[in-house]
């Protein structure tokens, strides 16, 4: 074998061994970044499968903080020439 080929094989072997040795750390870092980047989109869907009780608690929390505006009826003060006026006072 040529000396250059032997060096190339040794470098590839060391690089492969390094990847195998650090694979758990690389995986953990990539997974942490992936979960952080997802935020509420796909992470929420996966969270509903992994922890259904957390999904239920989140749904209850959202229902408590959201207050829909009441729908005005004809004759209410909230209507102004067919436009809806919401007075927050």
PDB file of N, CA and C in Angstrom:
ATOM      1  N   UNK A   1       0.830  -1.186   0.000  1.00  0.00           N
ATOM      2  CA  UNK A   1       0.000   0.000   0.000  1.00  0.00           C
ATOM      3  C   UNK A   1       0.873   1.247   0.000  1.00  0.00           C
ATOM      4  N   UNK A   2       0.365   2.234  -0.602  1.00  0.00           N
ATOM      5  CA  UNK A   2       1.048   3.514  -0.671  1.00  0.00           C
ATOM      6  C   UNK A   2       0.924   4.233   0.677  1.00  0.00           C
ATOM      7  N   UNK A   3       1.901   5.025   1.044  1.00  0.00           N
ATOM      8  CA  UNK A   3       1.901   5.726   2.330  1.00  0.00           C
ATOM      9  C   UNK A   3       0.767   6.738   2.400  1.00  0.00           C
ATOM     10  N   UNK A   4       0.485   7.417   1.305  1.00  0.00           N
ATOM     11  CA  UNK A   4      -0.607   8.398   1.273  1.00  0.00           C
ATOM     12  C   UNK A   4      -1.956   7.744   1.499  1.00  0.00           C
ATOM     13  N   UNK A   5      -2.134   6.553   0.913  1.00  0.00           N
ATOM     14  CA  UNK A   5      -3.389   5.822   1.090  1.00  0.00           C
ATOM     15  C   UNK A   5      -3.551   5.368   2.535  1.00  0.00           C
ATOM     16  N   UNK A   6      -2.443   4.940   3.143  1.00  0.00           N
ATOM     17  CA  UNK A   6      -2.497   4.499   4.541  1.00  0.00           C
ATOM     18  C   UNK A   6      -2.843   5.673   5.463  1.00  0.00           C
ATOM     19  N   UNK A   7      -2.320   6.835   5.167  1.00  0.00           N
ATOM     20  CA  UNK A   7      -2.629   8.026   5.978  1.00  0.00           C
ATOM     21  C   UNK A   7      -4.100   8.401   5.815  1.00  0.00           C
ATOM     22  N   UNK A   8      -4.607   8.340   4.576  1.00  0.00           N
ATOM     23  CA  UNK A   8      -6.010   8.665   4.323  1.00  0.00           C
ATOM     24  C   UNK A   8      -6.933   7.703   5.068  1.00  0.00           C
ATOM     25  N   UNK A   9      -6.585   6.410   5.038  1.00  0.00           N
ATOM     26  CA  UNK A   9      -7.397   5.409   5.744  1.00  0.00           C
ATOM     27  C   UNK A   9      -7.355   5.667   7.249  1.00  0.00           C
ATOM     28  N   UNK A  10      -6.193   6.027   7.779  1.00  0.00           N
ATOM     29  CA  UNK A  10      -6.069   6.308   9.211  1.00  0.00           C
ATOM     30  C   UNK A  10      -6.893   7.539   9.600  1.00  0.00           C
ATOM     31  N   UNK A  11      -6.865   8.575   8.762  1.00  0.00           N
ATOM     32  CA  UNK A  11      -7.644   9.786   9.046  1.00  0.00           C
ATOM     33  C   UNK A  11      -9.137   9.483   9.035  1.00  0.00           C
ATOM     34  N   UNK A  12      -9.586   8.703   8.059  1.00  0.00           N
ATOM     35  CA  UNK A  12     -10.998   8.322   7.979  1.00  0.00           C
ATOM     36  C   UNK A  12     -11.392   7.476   9.185  1.00  0.00           C
ATOM     37  N   UNK A  13     -10.518   6.583   9.606  1.00  0.00           N
ATOM     38  CA  UNK A  13     -10.810   5.741  10.768  1.00  0.00           C
ATOM     39  C   UNK A  13     -10.927   6.579  12.040  1.00  0.00           C
ATOM     40  N   UNK A  14     -10.049   7.546  12.204  1.00  0.00           N
ATOM     41  CA  UNK A  14     -10.101   8.416  13.388  1.00  0.00           C
ATOM     42  C   UNK A  14     -11.364   9.275  13.359  1.00  0.00           C
ATOM     43  N   UNK A  15     -11.717   9.802  12.187  1.00  0.00           N
ATOM     44  CA  UNK A  15     -12.922  10.628  12.070  1.00  0.00           C
ATOM     45  C   UNK A  15     -14.175   9.814  12.372  1.00  0.00           C
ATOM     46  N   UNK A  16     -14.222   8.589  11.875  1.00  0.00           N
ATOM     47  CA  UNK A  16     -15.361   7.714  12.139  1.00  0.00           C
ATOM     48  C   UNK A  16     -15.454   7.375  13.615  1.00  0.00           C
ATOM     49  N   UNK A  17     -14.332   7.069  14.233  1.00  0.00           N
ATOM     50  CA  UNK A  17     -14.320   6.757  15.657  1.00  0.00           C
ATOM     51  C   UNK A  17     -14.761   7.966  16.481  1.00  0.00           C
ATOM     52  N   UNK A  18     -14.356   9.152  16.061  1.00  0.00           N
ATOM     53  CA  UNK A  18     -14.764  10.365  16.770  1.00  0.00           C
ATOM     54  C   UNK A  18     -16.271  10.583  16.664  1.00  0.00           C
ATOM     55  N   UNK A  19     -16.819  10.384  15.470  1.00  0.00           N
ATOM     56  CA  UNK A  19     -18.262  10.526  15.300  1.00  0.00           C
ATOM     57  C   UNK A  19     -19.029   9.526  16.150  1.00  0.00           C
ATOM     58  N   UNK A  20     -18.544   8.299  16.194  1.00  0.00           N
ATOM     59  CA  UNK A  20     -19.209   7.270  17.000  1.00  0.00           C
ATOM     60  C   UNK A  20     -19.121   7.618  18.480  1.00  0.00           C
ATOM     61  N   UNK A  21     -17.977   8.126  18.915  1.00  0.00           N
ATOM     62  CA  UNK A  21     -17.798   8.458  20.329  1.00  0.00           C
ATOM     63  C   UNK A  21     -18.658   9.647  20.739  1.00  0.00           C
ATOM     64  N   UNK A  22     -18.799  10.633  19.850  1.00  0.00           N
ATOM     65  CA  UNK A  22     -19.556  11.835  20.193  1.00  0.00           C
ATOM     66  C   UNK A  22     -20.998  11.807  19.710  1.00  0.00           C
ATOM     67  N   UNK A  23     -21.452  10.720  19.144  1.00  0.00           N
ATOM     68  CA  UNK A  23     -22.814  10.631  18.611  1.00  0.00           C
ATOM     69  C   UNK A  23     -23.883  10.941  19.654  1.00  0.00           C
ATOM     70  N   UNK A  24     -23.799  10.416  20.885  1.00  0.00           N
ATOM     71  CA  UNK A  24     -24.855  10.754  21.861  1.00  0.00           C
ATOM     72  C   UNK A  24     -24.922  12.247  22.172  1.00  0.00           C
ATOM     73  N   UNK A  25     -23.762  12.908  22.250  1.00  0.00           N
ATOM     74  CA  UNK A  25     -23.749  14.341  22.540  1.00  0.00           C
ATOM     75  C   UNK A  25     -24.305  15.138  21.364  1.00  0.00           C
ATOM     76  N   UNK A  26     -23.938  14.737  20.152  1.00  0.00           N
ATOM     77  CA  UNK A  26     -24.438  15.413  18.954  1.00  0.00           C
ATOM     78  C   UNK A  26     -25.944  15.235  18.856  1.00  0.00           C
ATOM     79  N   UNK A  27     -26.429  14.020  19.129  1.00  0.00           N
ATOM     80  CA  UNK A  27     -27.862  13.743  19.060  1.00  0.00           C
ATOM     81  C   UNK A  27     -28.625  14.575  20.086  1.00  0.00           C
ATOM     82  N   UNK A  28     -28.105  14.633  21.305  1.00  0.00           N
ATOM     83  CA  UNK A  28     -28.780  15.387  22.363  1.00  0.00           C
ATOM     84  C   UNK A  28     -28.831  16.870  22.009  1.00  0.00           C
ATOM     85  N   UNK A  29     -27.738  17.407  21.487  1.00  0.00           N
ATOM     86  CA  UNK A  29     -27.712  18.820  21.112  1.00  0.00           C
ATOM     87  C   UNK A  29     -28.668  19.098  19.959  1.00  0.00           C
ATOM     88  N   UNK A  30     -28.674  18.241  18.954  1.00  0.00           N
ATOM     89  CA  UNK A  30     -29.567  18.429  17.817  1.00  0.00           C
ATOM     90  C   UNK A  30     -31.025  18.320  18.248  1.00  0.00           C
ATOM     91  N   UNK A  31     -31.318  17.372  19.132  1.00  0.00           N
ATOM     92  CA  UNK A  31     -32.694  17.210  19.603  1.00  0.00           C
ATOM     93  C   UNK A  31     -33.136  18.427  20.406  1.00  0.00           C
ATOM     94  N   UNK A  32     -32.264  18.961  21.245  1.00  0.00           N
ATOM     95  CA  UNK A  32     -32.587  20.142  22.035  1.00  0.00           C
ATOM     96  C   UNK A  32     -32.864  21.337  21.122  1.00  0.00           C
ATOM     97  N   UNK A  33     -32.047  21.516  20.102  1.00  0.00           N
ATOM     98  CA  UNK A  33     -32.271  22.616  19.164  1.00  0.00           C
ATOM     99  C   UNK A  33     -33.553  22.419  18.378  1.00  0.00           C
ATOM    100  N   UNK A  34     -33.827  21.175  17.969  1.00  0.00           N
ATOM    101  CA  UNK A  34     -35.017  20.869  17.194  1.00  0.00           C
ATOM    102  C   UNK A  34     -36.266  21.172  18.017  1.00  0.00           C
ATOM    103  N   UNK A  35     -36.288  20.757  19.274  1.00  0.00           N
ATOM    104  CA  UNK A  35     -37.447  20.997  20.125  1.00  0.00           C
ATOM    105  C   UNK A  35     -37.612  22.483  20.413  1.00  0.00           C
ATOM    106  N   UNK A  36     -36.502  23.212  20.559  1.00  0.00           N
ATOM    107  CA  UNK A  36     -36.568  24.640  20.836  1.00  0.00           C
ATOM    108  C   UNK A  36     -37.069  25.401  19.609  1.00  0.00           C
ATOM    109  N   UNK A  37     -36.618  25.020  18.419  1.00  0.00           N
ATOM    110  CA  UNK A  37     -37.013  25.708  17.200  1.00  0.00           C
ATOM    111  C   UNK A  37     -38.466  25.455  16.843  1.00  0.00           C
ATOM    112  N   UNK A  38     -38.982  24.314  17.213  1.00  0.00           N
ATOM    113  CA  UNK A  38     -40.360  23.991  16.865  1.00  0.00           C
ATOM    114  C   UNK A  38     -41.323  24.875  17.624  1.00  0.00           C
ATOM    115  N   UNK A  39     -41.021  25.124  18.867  1.00  0.00           N
ATOM    116  CA  UNK A  39     -41.872  25.977  19.669  1.00  0.00           C
ATOM    117  C   UNK A  39     -43.238  25.382  19.885  1.00  0.00           C
ATOM    118  N   UNK A  40     -44.306  26.028  19.369  1.00  0.00           N
ATOM    119  CA  UNK A  40     -45.647  25.567  19.641  1.00  0.00           C
ATOM    120  C   UNK A  40     -46.246  24.740  18.535  1.00  0.00           C
ATOM    121  N   UNK A  41     -45.673  24.737  17.355  1.00  0.00           N
ATOM    122  CA  UNK A  41     -46.269  24.036  16.226  1.00  0.00           C
ATOM    123  C   UNK A  41     -46.283  22.543  16.373  1.00  0.00           C
ATOM    124  N   UNK A  42     -45.306  21.900  15.841  1.00  0.00           N
ATOM    125  CA  UNK A  42     -45.218  20.456  15.890  1.00  0.00           C
ATOM    126  C   UNK A  42     -44.937  19.982  17.299  1.00  0.00           C
ATOM    127  N   UNK A  43     -44.260  20.794  18.088  1.00  0.00           N
ATOM    128  CA  UNK A  43     -43.976  20.419  19.472  1.00  0.00           C
ATOM    129  C   UNK A  43     -45.243  20.214  20.270  1.00  0.00           C
ATOM    130  N   UNK A  44     -46.259  21.041  20.042  1.00  0.00           N
ATOM    131  CA  UNK A  44     -47.522  20.891  20.755  1.00  0.00           C
ATOM    132  C   UNK A  44     -48.218  19.603  20.346  1.00  0.00           C
ATOM    133  N   UNK A  45     -48.145  19.280  19.070  1.00  0.00           N
ATOM    134  CA  UNK A  45     -48.779  18.048  18.611  1.00  0.00           C
ATOM    135  C   UNK A  45     -48.088  16.829  19.214  1.00  0.00           C
ATOM    136  N   UNK A  46     -46.770  16.864  19.261  1.00  0.00           N
ATOM    137  CA  UNK A  46     -46.050  15.750  19.874  1.00  0.00           C
ATOM    138  C   UNK A  46     -46.284  15.709  21.373  1.00  0.00           C
ATOM    139  N   UNK A  47     -46.429  16.869  21.991  1.00  0.00           N
ATOM    140  CA  UNK A  47     -46.679  16.932  23.417  1.00  0.00           C
ATOM    141  C   UNK A  47     -48.036  16.321  23.747  1.00  0.00           C
ATOM    142  N   UNK A  48     -49.010  16.499  22.869  1.00  0.00           N
ATOM    143  CA  UNK A  48     -50.335  15.927  23.089  1.00  0.00           C
ATOM    144  C   UNK A  48     -50.284  14.403  23.073  1.00  0.00           C
ATOM    145  N   UNK A  49     -49.385  13.853  22.300  1.00  0.00           N
ATOM    146  CA  UNK A  49     -49.255  12.390  22.255  1.00  0.00           C
ATOM    147  C   UNK A  49     -48.457  11.890  23.442  1.00  0.00           C
ATOM    148  N   UNK A  50     -47.374  12.607  23.776  1.00  0.00           N
ATOM    149  CA  UNK A  50     -46.516  12.153  24.875  1.00  0.00           C
ATOM    150  C   UNK A  50     -47.136  12.397  26.235  1.00  0.00           C
ATOM    151  N   UNK A  51     -47.765  13.574  26.411  1.00  0.00           N
ATOM    152  CA  UNK A  51     -48.323  13.932  27.720  1.00  0.00           C
ATOM    153  C   UNK A  51     -49.721  14.512  27.530  1.00  0.00           C
ATOM    154  N   UNK A  52     -50.735  13.661  27.439  1.00  0.00           N
ATOM    155  CA  UNK A  52     -52.097  14.160  27.217  1.00  0.00           C
ATOM    156  C   UNK A  52     -52.595  15.054  28.350  1.00  0.00           C
ATOM    157  N   UNK A  53     -52.167  14.796  29.583  1.00  0.00           N
ATOM    158  CA  UNK A  53     -52.630  15.621  30.698  1.00  0.00           C
ATOM    159  C   UNK A  53     -52.119  17.054  30.559  1.00  0.00           C
ATOM    160  N   UNK A  54     -50.915  17.227  30.049  1.00  0.00           N
ATOM    161  CA  UNK A  54     -50.374  18.570  29.831  1.00  0.00           C
ATOM    162  C   UNK A  54     -51.168  19.285  28.740  1.00  0.00           C
ATOM    163  N   UNK A  55     -51.575  18.563  27.728  1.00  0.00           N
ATOM    164  CA  UNK A  55     -52.386  19.161  26.657  1.00  0.00           C
ATOM    165  C   UNK A  55     -53.739  19.606  27.200  1.00  0.00           C
ATOM    166  N   UNK A  56     -54.352  18.799  28.048  1.00  0.00           N
ATOM    167  CA  UNK A  56     -55.632  19.169  28.650  1.00  0.00           C
ATOM    168  C   UNK A  56     -55.489  20.403  29.530  1.00  0.00           C
ATOM    169  N   UNK A  57     -54.421  20.439  30.314  1.00  0.00           N
ATOM    170  CA  UNK A  57     -54.186  21.594  31.179  1.00  0.00           C
ATOM    171  C   UNK A  57     -53.966  22.856  30.350  1.00  0.00           C
ATOM    172  N   UNK A  58     -53.257  22.740  29.247  1.00  0.00           N
ATOM    173  CA  UNK A  58     -53.016  23.888  28.379  1.00  0.00           C
ATOM    174  C   UNK A  58     -54.325  24.369  27.752  1.00  0.00           C
ATOM    175  N   UNK A  59     -55.183  23.447  27.343  1.00  0.00           N
ATOM    176  CA  UNK A  59     -56.472  23.820  26.753  1.00  0.00           C
ATOM    177  C   UNK A  59     -57.341  24.540  27.785  1.00  0.00           C
ATOM    178  N   UNK A  60     -57.332  24.073  29.024  1.00  0.00           N
ATOM    179  CA  UNK A  60     -58.107  24.740  30.076  1.00  0.00           C
ATOM    180  C   UNK A  60     -57.564  26.145  30.336  1.00  0.00           C
ATOM    181  N   UNK A  61     -56.249  26.279  30.359  1.00  0.00           N
ATOM    182  CA  UNK A  61     -55.631  27.579  30.588  1.00  0.00           C
ATOM    183  C   UNK A  61     -56.010  28.556  29.478  1.00  0.00           C
ATOM    184  N   UNK A  62     -55.965  28.093  28.217  1.00  0.00           N
ATOM    185  CA  UNK A  62     -56.332  28.958  27.100  1.00  0.00           C
ATOM    186  C   UNK A  62     -57.793  29.381  27.190  1.00  0.00           C
ATOM    187  N   UNK A  63     -58.671  28.453  27.601  1.00  0.00           N
ATOM    188  CA  UNK A  63     -60.091  28.780  27.724  1.00  0.00           C
ATOM    189  C   UNK A  63     -60.322  29.827  28.815  1.00  0.00           C
ATOM    190  N   UNK A  64     -59.504  29.825  29.849  1.00  0.00           N
ATOM    191  CA  UNK A  64     -59.679  30.788  30.935  1.00  0.00           C
ATOM    192  C   UNK A  64     -59.191  32.184  30.565  1.00  0.00           C
ATOM    193  N   UNK A  65     -58.161  32.275  29.729  1.00  0.00           N
ATOM    194  CA  UNK A  65     -57.624  33.599  29.423  1.00  0.00           C
ATOM    195  C   UNK A  65     -58.307  34.255  28.232  1.00  0.00           C
ATOM    196  N   UNK A  66     -58.982  33.491  27.403  1.00  0.00           N
ATOM    197  CA  UNK A  66     -59.646  34.066  26.235  1.00  0.00           C
ATOM    198  C   UNK A  66     -61.078  34.437  26.603  1.00  0.00           C
ATOM    199  N   UNK A  67     -61.425  35.689  26.348  1.00  0.00           N
ATOM    200  CA  UNK A  67     -62.784  36.149  26.601  1.00  0.00           C
ATOM    201  C   UNK A  67     -63.355  36.675  25.302  1.00  0.00           C
ATOM    202  N   UNK A  68     -64.283  35.961  24.705  1.00  0.00           N
ATOM    203  CA  UNK A  68     -64.853  36.456  23.462  1.00  0.00           C
ATOM    204  C   UNK A  68     -65.754  37.662  23.727  1.00  0.00           C
ATOM    205  N   UNK A  69     -65.789  38.564  22.769  1.00  0.00           N
ATOM    206  CA  UNK A  69     -66.662  39.730  22.877  1.00  0.00           C
ATOM    207  C   UNK A  69     -68.101  39.271  22.656  1.00  0.00           C
ATOM    208  N   UNK A  70     -69.038  39.793  23.447  1.00  0.00           N
ATOM    209  CA  UNK A  70     -70.437  39.385  23.260  1.00  0.00           C
ATOM    210  C   UNK A  70     -70.970  39.888  21.921  1.00  0.00           C
ATOM    211  N   UNK A  71     -71.787  39.073  21.299  1.00  0.00           N
ATOM    212  CA  UNK A  71     -72.382  39.459  20.020  1.00  0.00           C
ATOM    213  C   UNK A  71     -73.511  40.454  20.277  1.00  0.00           C
ATOM    214  N   UNK A  72     -73.517  41.578  19.583  1.00  0.00           N
ATOM    215  CA  UNK A  72     -74.581  42.557  19.803  1.00  0.00           C
ATOM    216  C   UNK A  72     -75.893  42.115  19.156  1.00  0.00           C
ATOM    217  N   UNK A  73     -76.978  42.517  19.759  1.00  0.00           N
ATOM    218  CA  UNK A  73     -78.302  42.254  19.191  1.00  0.00           C
ATOM    219  C   UNK A  73     -78.832  43.548  18.588  1.00  0.00           C
ATOM    220  N   UNK A  74     -79.778  43.435  17.701  1.00  0.00           N
ATOM    221  CA  UNK A  74     -80.369  44.654  17.151  1.00  0.00           C
ATOM    222  C   UNK A  74     -81.005  45.485  18.276  1.00  0.00           C
ATOM    223  N   UNK A  75     -80.738  46.727  18.291  1.00  0.00           N
ATOM    224  CA  UNK A  75     -81.276  47.606  19.315  1.00  0.00           C
ATOM    225  C   UNK A  75     -80.288  47.868  20.443  1.00  0.00           C
ATOM    226  N   UNK A  76     -79.188  47.144  20.495  1.00  0.00           N
ATOM    227  CA  UNK A  76     -78.173  47.402  21.513  1.00  0.00           C
ATOM    228  C   UNK A  76     -77.416  48.683  21.169  1.00  0.00           C
ATOM    229  N   UNK A  77     -76.755  49.223  22.165  1.00  0.00           N
ATOM    230  CA  UNK A  77     -75.963  50.426  21.939  1.00  0.00           C
ATOM    231  C   UNK A  77     -74.720  50.140  21.108  1.00  0.00           C
ATOM    232  N   UNK A  78     -74.336  48.888  20.960  1.00  0.00           N
ATOM    233  CA  UNK A  78     -73.108  48.537  20.273  1.00  0.00           C
ATOM    234  C   UNK A  78     -73.158  48.674  18.768  1.00  0.00           C
ATOM    235  N   UNK A  79     -74.338  48.929  18.207  1.00  0.00           N
ATOM    236  CA  UNK A  79     -74.445  49.056  16.759  1.00  0.00           C
ATOM    237  C   UNK A  79     -74.529  50.522  16.368  1.00  0.00           C
ATOM    238  N   UNK A  80     -73.746  50.904  15.390  1.00  0.00           N
ATOM    239  CA  UNK A  80     -73.728  52.286  14.906  1.00  0.00           C
ATOM    240  C   UNK A  80     -73.830  52.251  13.389  1.00  0.00           C
ATOM    241  N   UNK A  81     -75.016  52.454  12.864  1.00  0.00           N
ATOM    242  CA  UNK A  81     -75.276  52.425  11.411  1.00  0.00           C
ATOM    243  C   UNK A  81     -74.810  51.111  10.782  1.00  0.00           C
ATOM    244  N   UNK A  82     -75.096  49.994  11.448  1.00  0.00           N
ATOM    245  CA  UNK A  82     -74.743  48.690  10.910  1.00  0.00           C
ATOM    246  C   UNK A  82     -73.330  48.253  11.226  1.00  0.00           C
ATOM    247  N   UNK A  83     -72.533  49.110  11.838  1.00  0.00           N
ATOM    248  CA  UNK A  83     -71.168  48.744  12.230  1.00  0.00           C
ATOM    249  C   UNK A  83     -71.155  48.403  13.700  1.00  0.00           C
ATOM    250  N   UNK A  84     -70.347  47.460  14.079  1.00  0.00           N
ATOM    251  CA  UNK A  84     -70.238  47.065  15.470  1.00  0.00           C
ATOM    252  C   UNK A  84     -69.229  47.961  16.171  1.00  0.00           C
ATOM    253  N   UNK A  85     -69.634  48.519  17.301  1.00  0.00           N
ATOM    254  CA  UNK A  85     -68.761  49.369  18.106  1.00  0.00           C
ATOM    255  C   UNK A  85     -68.603  48.702  19.464  1.00  0.00           C
ATOM    256  N   UNK A  86     -67.380  48.384  19.846  1.00  0.00           N
ATOM    257  CA  UNK A  86     -67.115  47.752  21.130  1.00  0.00           C
ATOM    258  C   UNK A  86     -66.489  48.797  22.039  1.00  0.00           C
ATOM    259  N   UNK A  87     -67.186  49.115  23.117  1.00  0.00           N
ATOM    260  CA  UNK A  87     -66.699  50.082  24.090  1.00  0.00           C
ATOM    261  C   UNK A  87     -66.118  49.328  25.273  1.00  0.00           C
ATOM    262  N   UNK A  88     -64.844  49.519  25.543  1.00  0.00           N
ATOM    263  CA  UNK A  88     -64.176  48.774  26.623  1.00  0.00           C
ATOM    264  C   UNK A  88     -64.298  49.453  27.972  1.00  0.00           C
ATOM    265  N   UNK A  89     -64.979  50.568  28.074  1.00  0.00           N
ATOM    266  CA  UNK A  89     -65.119  51.273  29.365  1.00  0.00           C
ATOM    267  C   UNK A  89     -66.193  50.687  30.197  1.00  0.00           C
TER     268      UNK A  89
END
